[in-house]
PDB file of C-alpha atoms in Angstrom:
ATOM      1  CA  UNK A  28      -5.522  -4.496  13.015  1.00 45.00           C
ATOM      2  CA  UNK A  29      -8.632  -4.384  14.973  1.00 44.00           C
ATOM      3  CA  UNK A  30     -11.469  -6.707  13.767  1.00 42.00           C
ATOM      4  CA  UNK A  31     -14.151  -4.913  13.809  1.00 44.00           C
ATOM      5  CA  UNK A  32     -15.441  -1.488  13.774  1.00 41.00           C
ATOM      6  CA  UNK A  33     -16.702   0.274  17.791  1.00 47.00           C
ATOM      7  CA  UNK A  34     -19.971   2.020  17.363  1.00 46.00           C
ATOM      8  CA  UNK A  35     -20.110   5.519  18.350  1.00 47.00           C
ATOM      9  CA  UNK A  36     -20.034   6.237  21.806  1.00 46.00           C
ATOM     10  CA  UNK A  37     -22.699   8.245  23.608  1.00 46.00           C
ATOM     11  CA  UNK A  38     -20.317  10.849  24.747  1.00 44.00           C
ATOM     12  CA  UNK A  39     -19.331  11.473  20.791  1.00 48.00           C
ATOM     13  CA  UNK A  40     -23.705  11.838  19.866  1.00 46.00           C
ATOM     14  CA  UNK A  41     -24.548  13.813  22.641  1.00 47.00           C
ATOM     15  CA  UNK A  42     -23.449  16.809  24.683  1.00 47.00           C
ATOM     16  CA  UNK A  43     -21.938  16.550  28.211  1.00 47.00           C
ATOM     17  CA  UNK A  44     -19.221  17.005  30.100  1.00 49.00           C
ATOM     18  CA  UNK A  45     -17.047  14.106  29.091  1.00 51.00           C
ATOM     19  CA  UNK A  46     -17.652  14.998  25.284  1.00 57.00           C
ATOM     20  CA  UNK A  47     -14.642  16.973  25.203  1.00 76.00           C
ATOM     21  CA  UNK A  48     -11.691  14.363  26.358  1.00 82.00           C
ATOM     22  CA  UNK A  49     -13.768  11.004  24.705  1.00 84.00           C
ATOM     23  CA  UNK A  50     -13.517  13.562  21.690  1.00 85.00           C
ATOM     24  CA  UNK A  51     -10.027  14.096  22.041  1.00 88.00           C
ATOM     25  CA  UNK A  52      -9.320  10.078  22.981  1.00 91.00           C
ATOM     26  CA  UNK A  53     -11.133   9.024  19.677  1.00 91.00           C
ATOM     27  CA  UNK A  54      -9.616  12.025  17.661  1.00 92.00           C
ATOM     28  CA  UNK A  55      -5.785  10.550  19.246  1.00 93.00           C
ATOM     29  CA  UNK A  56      -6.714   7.044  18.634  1.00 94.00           C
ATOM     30  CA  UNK A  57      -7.768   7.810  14.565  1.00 95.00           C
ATOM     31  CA  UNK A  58      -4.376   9.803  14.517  1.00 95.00           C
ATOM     32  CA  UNK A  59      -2.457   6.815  15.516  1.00 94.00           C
ATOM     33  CA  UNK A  60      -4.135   4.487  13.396  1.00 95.00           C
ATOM     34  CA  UNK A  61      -3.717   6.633  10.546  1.00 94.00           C
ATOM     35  CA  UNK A  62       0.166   7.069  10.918  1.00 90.00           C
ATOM     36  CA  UNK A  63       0.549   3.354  11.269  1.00 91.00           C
ATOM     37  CA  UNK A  64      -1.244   2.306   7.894  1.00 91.00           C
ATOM     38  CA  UNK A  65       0.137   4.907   5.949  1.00 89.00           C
ATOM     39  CA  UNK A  66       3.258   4.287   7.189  1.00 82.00           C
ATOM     40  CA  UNK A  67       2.879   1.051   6.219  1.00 79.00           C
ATOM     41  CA  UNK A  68       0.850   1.309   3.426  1.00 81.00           C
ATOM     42  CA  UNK A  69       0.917   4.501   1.947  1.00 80.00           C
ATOM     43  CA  UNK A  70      -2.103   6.898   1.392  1.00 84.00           C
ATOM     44  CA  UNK A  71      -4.268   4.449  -0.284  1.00 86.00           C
ATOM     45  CA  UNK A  72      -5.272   2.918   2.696  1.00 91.00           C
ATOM     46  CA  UNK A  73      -9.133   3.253   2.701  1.00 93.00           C
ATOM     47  CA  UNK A  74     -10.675   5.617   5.772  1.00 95.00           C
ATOM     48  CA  UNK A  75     -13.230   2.818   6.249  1.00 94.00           C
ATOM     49  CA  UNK A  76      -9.936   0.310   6.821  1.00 96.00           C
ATOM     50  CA  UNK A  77      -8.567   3.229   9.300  1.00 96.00           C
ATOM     51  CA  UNK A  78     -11.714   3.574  10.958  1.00 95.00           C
ATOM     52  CA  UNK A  79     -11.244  -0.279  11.776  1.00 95.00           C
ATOM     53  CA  UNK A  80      -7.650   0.152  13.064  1.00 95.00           C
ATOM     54  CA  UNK A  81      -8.279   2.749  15.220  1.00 94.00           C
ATOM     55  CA  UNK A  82     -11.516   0.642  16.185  1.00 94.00           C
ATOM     56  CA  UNK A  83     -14.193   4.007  15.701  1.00 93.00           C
ATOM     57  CA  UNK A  84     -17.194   4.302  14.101  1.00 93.00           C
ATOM     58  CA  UNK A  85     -16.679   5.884  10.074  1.00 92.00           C
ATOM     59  CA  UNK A  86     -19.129   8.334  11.764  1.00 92.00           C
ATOM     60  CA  UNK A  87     -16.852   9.114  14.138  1.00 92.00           C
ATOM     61  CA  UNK A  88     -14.264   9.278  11.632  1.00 93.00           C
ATOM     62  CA  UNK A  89     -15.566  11.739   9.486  1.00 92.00           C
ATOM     63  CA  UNK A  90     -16.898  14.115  12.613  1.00 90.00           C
ATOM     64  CA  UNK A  91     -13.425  14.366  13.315  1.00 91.00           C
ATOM     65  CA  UNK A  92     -12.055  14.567   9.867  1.00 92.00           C
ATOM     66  CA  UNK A  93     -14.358  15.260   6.696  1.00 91.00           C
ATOM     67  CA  UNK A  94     -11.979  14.349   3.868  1.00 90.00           C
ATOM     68  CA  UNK A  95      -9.150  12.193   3.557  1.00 90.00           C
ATOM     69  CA  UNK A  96      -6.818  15.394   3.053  1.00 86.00           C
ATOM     70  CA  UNK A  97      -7.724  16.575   6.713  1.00 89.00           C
ATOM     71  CA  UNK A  98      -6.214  13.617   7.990  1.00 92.00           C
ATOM     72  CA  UNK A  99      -3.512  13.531   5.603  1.00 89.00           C
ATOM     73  CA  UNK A 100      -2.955  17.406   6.686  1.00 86.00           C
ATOM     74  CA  UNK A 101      -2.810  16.627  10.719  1.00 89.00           C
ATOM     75  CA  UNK A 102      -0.908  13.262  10.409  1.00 90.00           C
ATOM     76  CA  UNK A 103       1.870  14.738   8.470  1.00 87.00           C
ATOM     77  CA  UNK A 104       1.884  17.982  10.174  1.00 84.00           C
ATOM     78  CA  UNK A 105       4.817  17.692  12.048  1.00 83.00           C
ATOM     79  CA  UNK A 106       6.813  15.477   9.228  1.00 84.00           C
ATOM     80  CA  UNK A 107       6.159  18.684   7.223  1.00 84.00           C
ATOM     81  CA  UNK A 108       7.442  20.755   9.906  1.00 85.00           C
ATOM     82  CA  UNK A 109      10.632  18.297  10.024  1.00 87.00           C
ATOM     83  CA  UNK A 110      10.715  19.116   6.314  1.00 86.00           C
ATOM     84  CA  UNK A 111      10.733  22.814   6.359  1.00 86.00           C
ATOM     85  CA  UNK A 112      13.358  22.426   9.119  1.00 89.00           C
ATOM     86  CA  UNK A 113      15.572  20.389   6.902  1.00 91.00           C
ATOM     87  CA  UNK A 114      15.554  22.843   4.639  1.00 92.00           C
ATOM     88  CA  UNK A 115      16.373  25.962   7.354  1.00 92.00           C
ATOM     89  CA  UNK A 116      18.855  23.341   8.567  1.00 94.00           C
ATOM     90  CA  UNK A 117      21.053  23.310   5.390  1.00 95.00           C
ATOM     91  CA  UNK A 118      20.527  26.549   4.242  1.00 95.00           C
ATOM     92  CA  UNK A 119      22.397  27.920   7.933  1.00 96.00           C
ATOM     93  CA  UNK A 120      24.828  25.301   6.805  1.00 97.00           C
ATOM     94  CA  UNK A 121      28.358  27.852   5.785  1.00 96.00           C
ATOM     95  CA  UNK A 122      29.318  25.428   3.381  1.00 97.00           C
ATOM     96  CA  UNK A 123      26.318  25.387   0.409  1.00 96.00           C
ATOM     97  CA  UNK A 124      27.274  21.950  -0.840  1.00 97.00           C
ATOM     98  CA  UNK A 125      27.618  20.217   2.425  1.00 97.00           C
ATOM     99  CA  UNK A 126      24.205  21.472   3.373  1.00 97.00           C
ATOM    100  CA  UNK A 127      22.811  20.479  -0.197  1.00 97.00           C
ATOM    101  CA  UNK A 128      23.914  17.203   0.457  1.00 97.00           C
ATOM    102  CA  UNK A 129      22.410  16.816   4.148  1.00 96.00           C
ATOM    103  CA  UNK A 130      19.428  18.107   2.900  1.00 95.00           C
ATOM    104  CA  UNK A 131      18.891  15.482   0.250  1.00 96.00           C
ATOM    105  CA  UNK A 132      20.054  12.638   2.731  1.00 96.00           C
ATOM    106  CA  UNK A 133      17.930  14.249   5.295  1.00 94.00           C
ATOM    107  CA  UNK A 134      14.585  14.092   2.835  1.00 92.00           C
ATOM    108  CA  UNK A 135      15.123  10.527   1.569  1.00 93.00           C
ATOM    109  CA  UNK A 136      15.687   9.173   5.368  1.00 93.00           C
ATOM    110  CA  UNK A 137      12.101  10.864   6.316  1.00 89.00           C
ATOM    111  CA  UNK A 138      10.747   8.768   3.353  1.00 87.00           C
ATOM    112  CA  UNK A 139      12.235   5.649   4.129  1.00 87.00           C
ATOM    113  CA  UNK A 140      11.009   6.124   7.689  1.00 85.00           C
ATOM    114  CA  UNK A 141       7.374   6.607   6.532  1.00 82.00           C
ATOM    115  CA  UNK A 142       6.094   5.342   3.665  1.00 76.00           C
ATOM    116  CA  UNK A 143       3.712   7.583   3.530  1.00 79.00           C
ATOM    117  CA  UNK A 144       5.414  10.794   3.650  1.00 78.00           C
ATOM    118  CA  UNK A 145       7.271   9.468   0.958  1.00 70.00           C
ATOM    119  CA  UNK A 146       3.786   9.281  -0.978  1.00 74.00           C
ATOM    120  CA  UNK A 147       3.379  13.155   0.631  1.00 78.00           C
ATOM    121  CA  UNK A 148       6.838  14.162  -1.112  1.00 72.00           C
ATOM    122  CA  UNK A 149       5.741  13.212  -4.091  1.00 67.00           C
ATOM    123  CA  UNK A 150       2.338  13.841  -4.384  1.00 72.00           C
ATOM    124  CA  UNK A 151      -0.229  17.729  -3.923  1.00 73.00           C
ATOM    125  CA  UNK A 152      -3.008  17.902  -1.891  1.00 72.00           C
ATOM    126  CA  UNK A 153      -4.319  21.125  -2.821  1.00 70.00           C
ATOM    127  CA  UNK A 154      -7.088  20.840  -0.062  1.00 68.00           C
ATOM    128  CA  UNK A 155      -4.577  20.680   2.502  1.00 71.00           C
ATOM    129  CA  UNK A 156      -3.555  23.862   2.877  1.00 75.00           C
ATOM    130  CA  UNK A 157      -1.501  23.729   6.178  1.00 76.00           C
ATOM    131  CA  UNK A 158       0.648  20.968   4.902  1.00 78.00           C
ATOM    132  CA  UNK A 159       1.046  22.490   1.182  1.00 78.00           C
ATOM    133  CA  UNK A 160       1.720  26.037   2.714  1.00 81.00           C
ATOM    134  CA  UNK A 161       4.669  24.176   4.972  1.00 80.00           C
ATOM    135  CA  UNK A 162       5.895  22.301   1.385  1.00 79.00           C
ATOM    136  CA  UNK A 163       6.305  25.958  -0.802  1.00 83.00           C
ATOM    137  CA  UNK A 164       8.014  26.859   2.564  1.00 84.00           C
ATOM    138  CA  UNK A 165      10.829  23.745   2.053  1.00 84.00           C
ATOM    139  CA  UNK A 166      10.322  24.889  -2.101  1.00 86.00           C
ATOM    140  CA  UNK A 167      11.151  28.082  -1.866  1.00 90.00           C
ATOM    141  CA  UNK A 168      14.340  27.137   0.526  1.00 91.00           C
ATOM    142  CA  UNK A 169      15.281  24.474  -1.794  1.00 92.00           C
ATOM    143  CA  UNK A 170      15.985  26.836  -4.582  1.00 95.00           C
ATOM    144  CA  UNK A 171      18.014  29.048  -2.628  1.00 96.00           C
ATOM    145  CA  UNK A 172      19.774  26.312  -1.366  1.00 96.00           C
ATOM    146  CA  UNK A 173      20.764  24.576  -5.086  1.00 97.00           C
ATOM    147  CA  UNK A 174      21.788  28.844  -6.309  1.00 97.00           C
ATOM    148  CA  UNK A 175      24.039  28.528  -3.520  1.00 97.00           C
ATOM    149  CA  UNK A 176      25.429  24.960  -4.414  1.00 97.00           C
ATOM    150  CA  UNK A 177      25.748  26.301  -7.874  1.00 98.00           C
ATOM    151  CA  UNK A 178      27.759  29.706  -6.997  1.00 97.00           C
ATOM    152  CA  UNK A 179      30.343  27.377  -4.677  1.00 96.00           C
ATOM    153  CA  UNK A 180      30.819  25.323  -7.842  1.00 97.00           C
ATOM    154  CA  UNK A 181      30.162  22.147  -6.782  1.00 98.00           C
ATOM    155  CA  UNK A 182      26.793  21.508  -8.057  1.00 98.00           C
ATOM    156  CA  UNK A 183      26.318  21.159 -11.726  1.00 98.00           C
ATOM    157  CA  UNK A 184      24.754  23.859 -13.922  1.00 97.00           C
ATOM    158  CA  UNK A 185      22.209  21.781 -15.190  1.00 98.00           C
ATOM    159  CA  UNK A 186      20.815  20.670 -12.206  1.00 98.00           C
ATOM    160  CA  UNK A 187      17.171  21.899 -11.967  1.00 96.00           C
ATOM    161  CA  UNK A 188      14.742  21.599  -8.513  1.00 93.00           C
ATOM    162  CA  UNK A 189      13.197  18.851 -10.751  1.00 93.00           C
ATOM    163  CA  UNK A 190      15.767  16.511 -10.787  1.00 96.00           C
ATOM    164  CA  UNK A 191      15.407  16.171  -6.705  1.00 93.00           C
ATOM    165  CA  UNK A 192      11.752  15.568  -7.512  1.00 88.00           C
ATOM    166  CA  UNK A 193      12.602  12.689  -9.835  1.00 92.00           C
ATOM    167  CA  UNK A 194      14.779  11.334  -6.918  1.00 94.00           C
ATOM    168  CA  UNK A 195      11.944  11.297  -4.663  1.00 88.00           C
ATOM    169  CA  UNK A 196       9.481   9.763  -7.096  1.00 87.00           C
ATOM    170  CA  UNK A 197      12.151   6.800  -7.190  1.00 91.00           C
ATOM    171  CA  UNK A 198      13.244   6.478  -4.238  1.00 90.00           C
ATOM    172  CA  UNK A 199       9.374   6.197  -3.367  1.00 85.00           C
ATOM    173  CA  UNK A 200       9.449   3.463  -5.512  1.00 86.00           C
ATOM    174  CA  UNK A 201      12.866   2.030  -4.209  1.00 91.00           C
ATOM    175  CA  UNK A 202      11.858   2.243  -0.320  1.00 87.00           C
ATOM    176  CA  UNK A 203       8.300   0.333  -1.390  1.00 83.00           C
ATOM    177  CA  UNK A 204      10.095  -2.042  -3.324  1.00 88.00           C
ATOM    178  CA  UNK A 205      12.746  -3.311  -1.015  1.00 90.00           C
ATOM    179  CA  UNK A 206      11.584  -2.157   2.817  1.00 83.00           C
ATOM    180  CA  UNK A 207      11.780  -5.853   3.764  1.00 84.00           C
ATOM    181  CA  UNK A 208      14.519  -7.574   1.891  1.00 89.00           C
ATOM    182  CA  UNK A 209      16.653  -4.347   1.866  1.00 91.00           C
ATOM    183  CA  UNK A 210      16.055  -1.645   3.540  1.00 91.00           C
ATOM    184  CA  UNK A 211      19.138   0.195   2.952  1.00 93.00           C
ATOM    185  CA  UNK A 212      18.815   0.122  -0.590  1.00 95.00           C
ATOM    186  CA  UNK A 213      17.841   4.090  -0.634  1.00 95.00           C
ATOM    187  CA  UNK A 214      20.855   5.357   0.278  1.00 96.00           C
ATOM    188  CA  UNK A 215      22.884   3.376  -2.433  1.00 97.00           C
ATOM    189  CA  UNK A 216      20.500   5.243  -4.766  1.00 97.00           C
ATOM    190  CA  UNK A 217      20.663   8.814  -2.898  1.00 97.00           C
ATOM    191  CA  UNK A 218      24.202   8.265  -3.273  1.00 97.00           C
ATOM    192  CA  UNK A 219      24.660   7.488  -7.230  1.00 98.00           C
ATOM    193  CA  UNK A 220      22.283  10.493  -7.508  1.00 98.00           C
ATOM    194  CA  UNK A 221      24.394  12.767  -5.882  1.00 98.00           C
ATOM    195  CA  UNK A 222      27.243  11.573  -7.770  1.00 97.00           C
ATOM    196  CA  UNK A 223      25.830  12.472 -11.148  1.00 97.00           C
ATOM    197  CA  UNK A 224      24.770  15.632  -9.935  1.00 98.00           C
ATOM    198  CA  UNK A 225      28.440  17.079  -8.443  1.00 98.00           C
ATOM    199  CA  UNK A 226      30.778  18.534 -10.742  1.00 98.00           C
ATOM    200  CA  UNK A 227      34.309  16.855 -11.049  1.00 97.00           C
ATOM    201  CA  UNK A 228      36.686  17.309  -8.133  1.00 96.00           C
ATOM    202  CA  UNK A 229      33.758  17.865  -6.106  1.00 97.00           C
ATOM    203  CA  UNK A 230      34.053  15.954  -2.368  1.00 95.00           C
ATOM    204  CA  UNK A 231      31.047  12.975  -1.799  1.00 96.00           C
ATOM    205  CA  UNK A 232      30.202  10.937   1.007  1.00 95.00           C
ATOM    206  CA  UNK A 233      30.845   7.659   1.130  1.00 96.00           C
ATOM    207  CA  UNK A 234      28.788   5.327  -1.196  1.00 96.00           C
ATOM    208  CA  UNK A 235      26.706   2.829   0.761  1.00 95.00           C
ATOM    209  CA  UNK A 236      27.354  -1.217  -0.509  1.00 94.00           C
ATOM    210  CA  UNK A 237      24.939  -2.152  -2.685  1.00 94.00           C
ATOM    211  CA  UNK A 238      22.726  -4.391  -2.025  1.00 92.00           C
ATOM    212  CA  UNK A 239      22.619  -8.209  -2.043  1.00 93.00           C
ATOM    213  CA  UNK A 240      22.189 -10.248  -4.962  1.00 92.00           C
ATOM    214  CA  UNK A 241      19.828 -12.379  -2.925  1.00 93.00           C
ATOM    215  CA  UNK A 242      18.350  -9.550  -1.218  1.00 91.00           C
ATOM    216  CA  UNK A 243      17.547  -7.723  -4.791  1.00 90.00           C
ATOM    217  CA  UNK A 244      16.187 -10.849  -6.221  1.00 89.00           C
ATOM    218  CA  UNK A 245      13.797 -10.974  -2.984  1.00 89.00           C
ATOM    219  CA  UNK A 246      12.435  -7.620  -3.427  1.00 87.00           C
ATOM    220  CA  UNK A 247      11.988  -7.484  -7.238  1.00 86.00           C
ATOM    221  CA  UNK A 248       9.785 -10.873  -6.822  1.00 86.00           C
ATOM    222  CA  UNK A 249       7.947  -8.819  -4.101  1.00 77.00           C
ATOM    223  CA  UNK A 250       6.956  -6.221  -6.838  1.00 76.00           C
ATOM    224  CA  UNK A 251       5.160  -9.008  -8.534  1.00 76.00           C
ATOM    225  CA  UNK A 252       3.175  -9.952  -6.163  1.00 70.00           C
ATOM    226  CA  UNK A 253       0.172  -7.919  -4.248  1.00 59.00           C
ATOM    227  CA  UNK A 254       0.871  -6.430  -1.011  1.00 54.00           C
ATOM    228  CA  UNK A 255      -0.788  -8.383   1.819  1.00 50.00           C
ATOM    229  CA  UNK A 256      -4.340  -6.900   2.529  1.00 47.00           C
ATOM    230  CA  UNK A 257      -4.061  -4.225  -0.497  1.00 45.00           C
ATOM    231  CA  UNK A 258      -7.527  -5.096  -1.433  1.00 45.00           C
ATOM    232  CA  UNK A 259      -8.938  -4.573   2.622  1.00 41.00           C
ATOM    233  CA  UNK A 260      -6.549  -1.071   2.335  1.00 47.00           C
ATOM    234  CA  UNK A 261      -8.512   0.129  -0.559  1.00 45.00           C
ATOM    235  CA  UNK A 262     -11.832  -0.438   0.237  1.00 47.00           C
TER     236      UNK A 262
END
């Protein structure tokens, strides 16, 4: 991460013709930084420690973007787009339960990918209206999608839209837990999940192995200890 903070340049105080692209190059630069740390991180990660990253002044950081939720909003925006497109994806699917199913693997990859949109799944940012008008998009597709899983019998009755948010909430926890001594642990879980959810007779993917003994020891002695530079993140 970089050091220490740039002061703002001239160009960003004062009018003139290179305002525009030095504009763009520090709003691009804040951008990047952002994606990596909460990617990393999550969405605790401070703006001050972003700032820093993307090696900007906070004043130039909050010209660009006032709140943390206006970052939040145009870092994600095309992971939310992904999203809805997921969801348009297995709805055009013909067969409802293969498309419910490669919709659920489909979400739980993007949040193993990026830490934090897997704190985005599971979390509302009410002030972030792009990105929350793009989520009741994916909502509204998701119920259709589980009616139709339910009408072609292979999705049980009691299944509600909740139960895929209680998968996301863990496997938020899951991906956090064990991103470094075993990364592949999410799909062991997506794959119980969607076990308990199909109705008897119904076809699954395979299961993916479960993870090493060694490798689960590893991670649940990493949940006991702070994360490297959590207190610098959360300034």
């Amino acid at each position: 991460m970089t050091s220490t903070a740039e002061p703002d340049s001239p160009a960003d105080r004062q009018p003139g013709p290179g305002l525009r692209a030095d504009a763009e190059r520090n709003r691009e630069r804040i951008l990047a930084a952002a994606r990596r740390l909460y990617a990393s991180h999550g969405l605790g990660v401070s703006m001050a420690c972003i700032a820093r990253e993307a090696g900007v002044g906070k004043a130039t950081l909050s010209r660009r973007f006032a709140t943390p939720e206006e970052l939040i909003n145009a870092v994600f925006a095309d992971r939310m787009d992904a999203y809805a497109t997921a969801t348009a994806r297995a709805l055009a699917d013909p067969d409802p339960w293969h498309g419910f199913v490669g919709y659920v693997q489909a979400v739980c990859a993007m949040q193993a990918a990026d830490r934090g949109f897997a704190d985005v799944l599971a979390m509302t940012f009410p002030a972030a209206k792009a990105l929350e008008a793009r989520r009741d998009e994916a909502y509204h597709g998701l119920l259709e999608l589980i009616a139709r899983a339910k009408a072609g019998g292979h999705l049980r009755e009691d299944f509600t839209h909740q139960d895929l948010a209680i998968l996301l909430m863990a496997n938020a926890g899951v991906i956090a837990a064990t991103a470094d001594a075993a990364p592949d642990t999410w799909r062991r879980l997506v794959g119980q999940m969607l076990r308990a959810w199909a109705t008897p007779g119904t076809d699954l993917p395979p299961l993916a192995q479960a993870p090493a003994p060694t490798a689960l020891y590893r991670a649940m002695v990493r949940l006991t200890r702070p994360a490297p530079g959590s207190g610098a993140d959360r300034e």
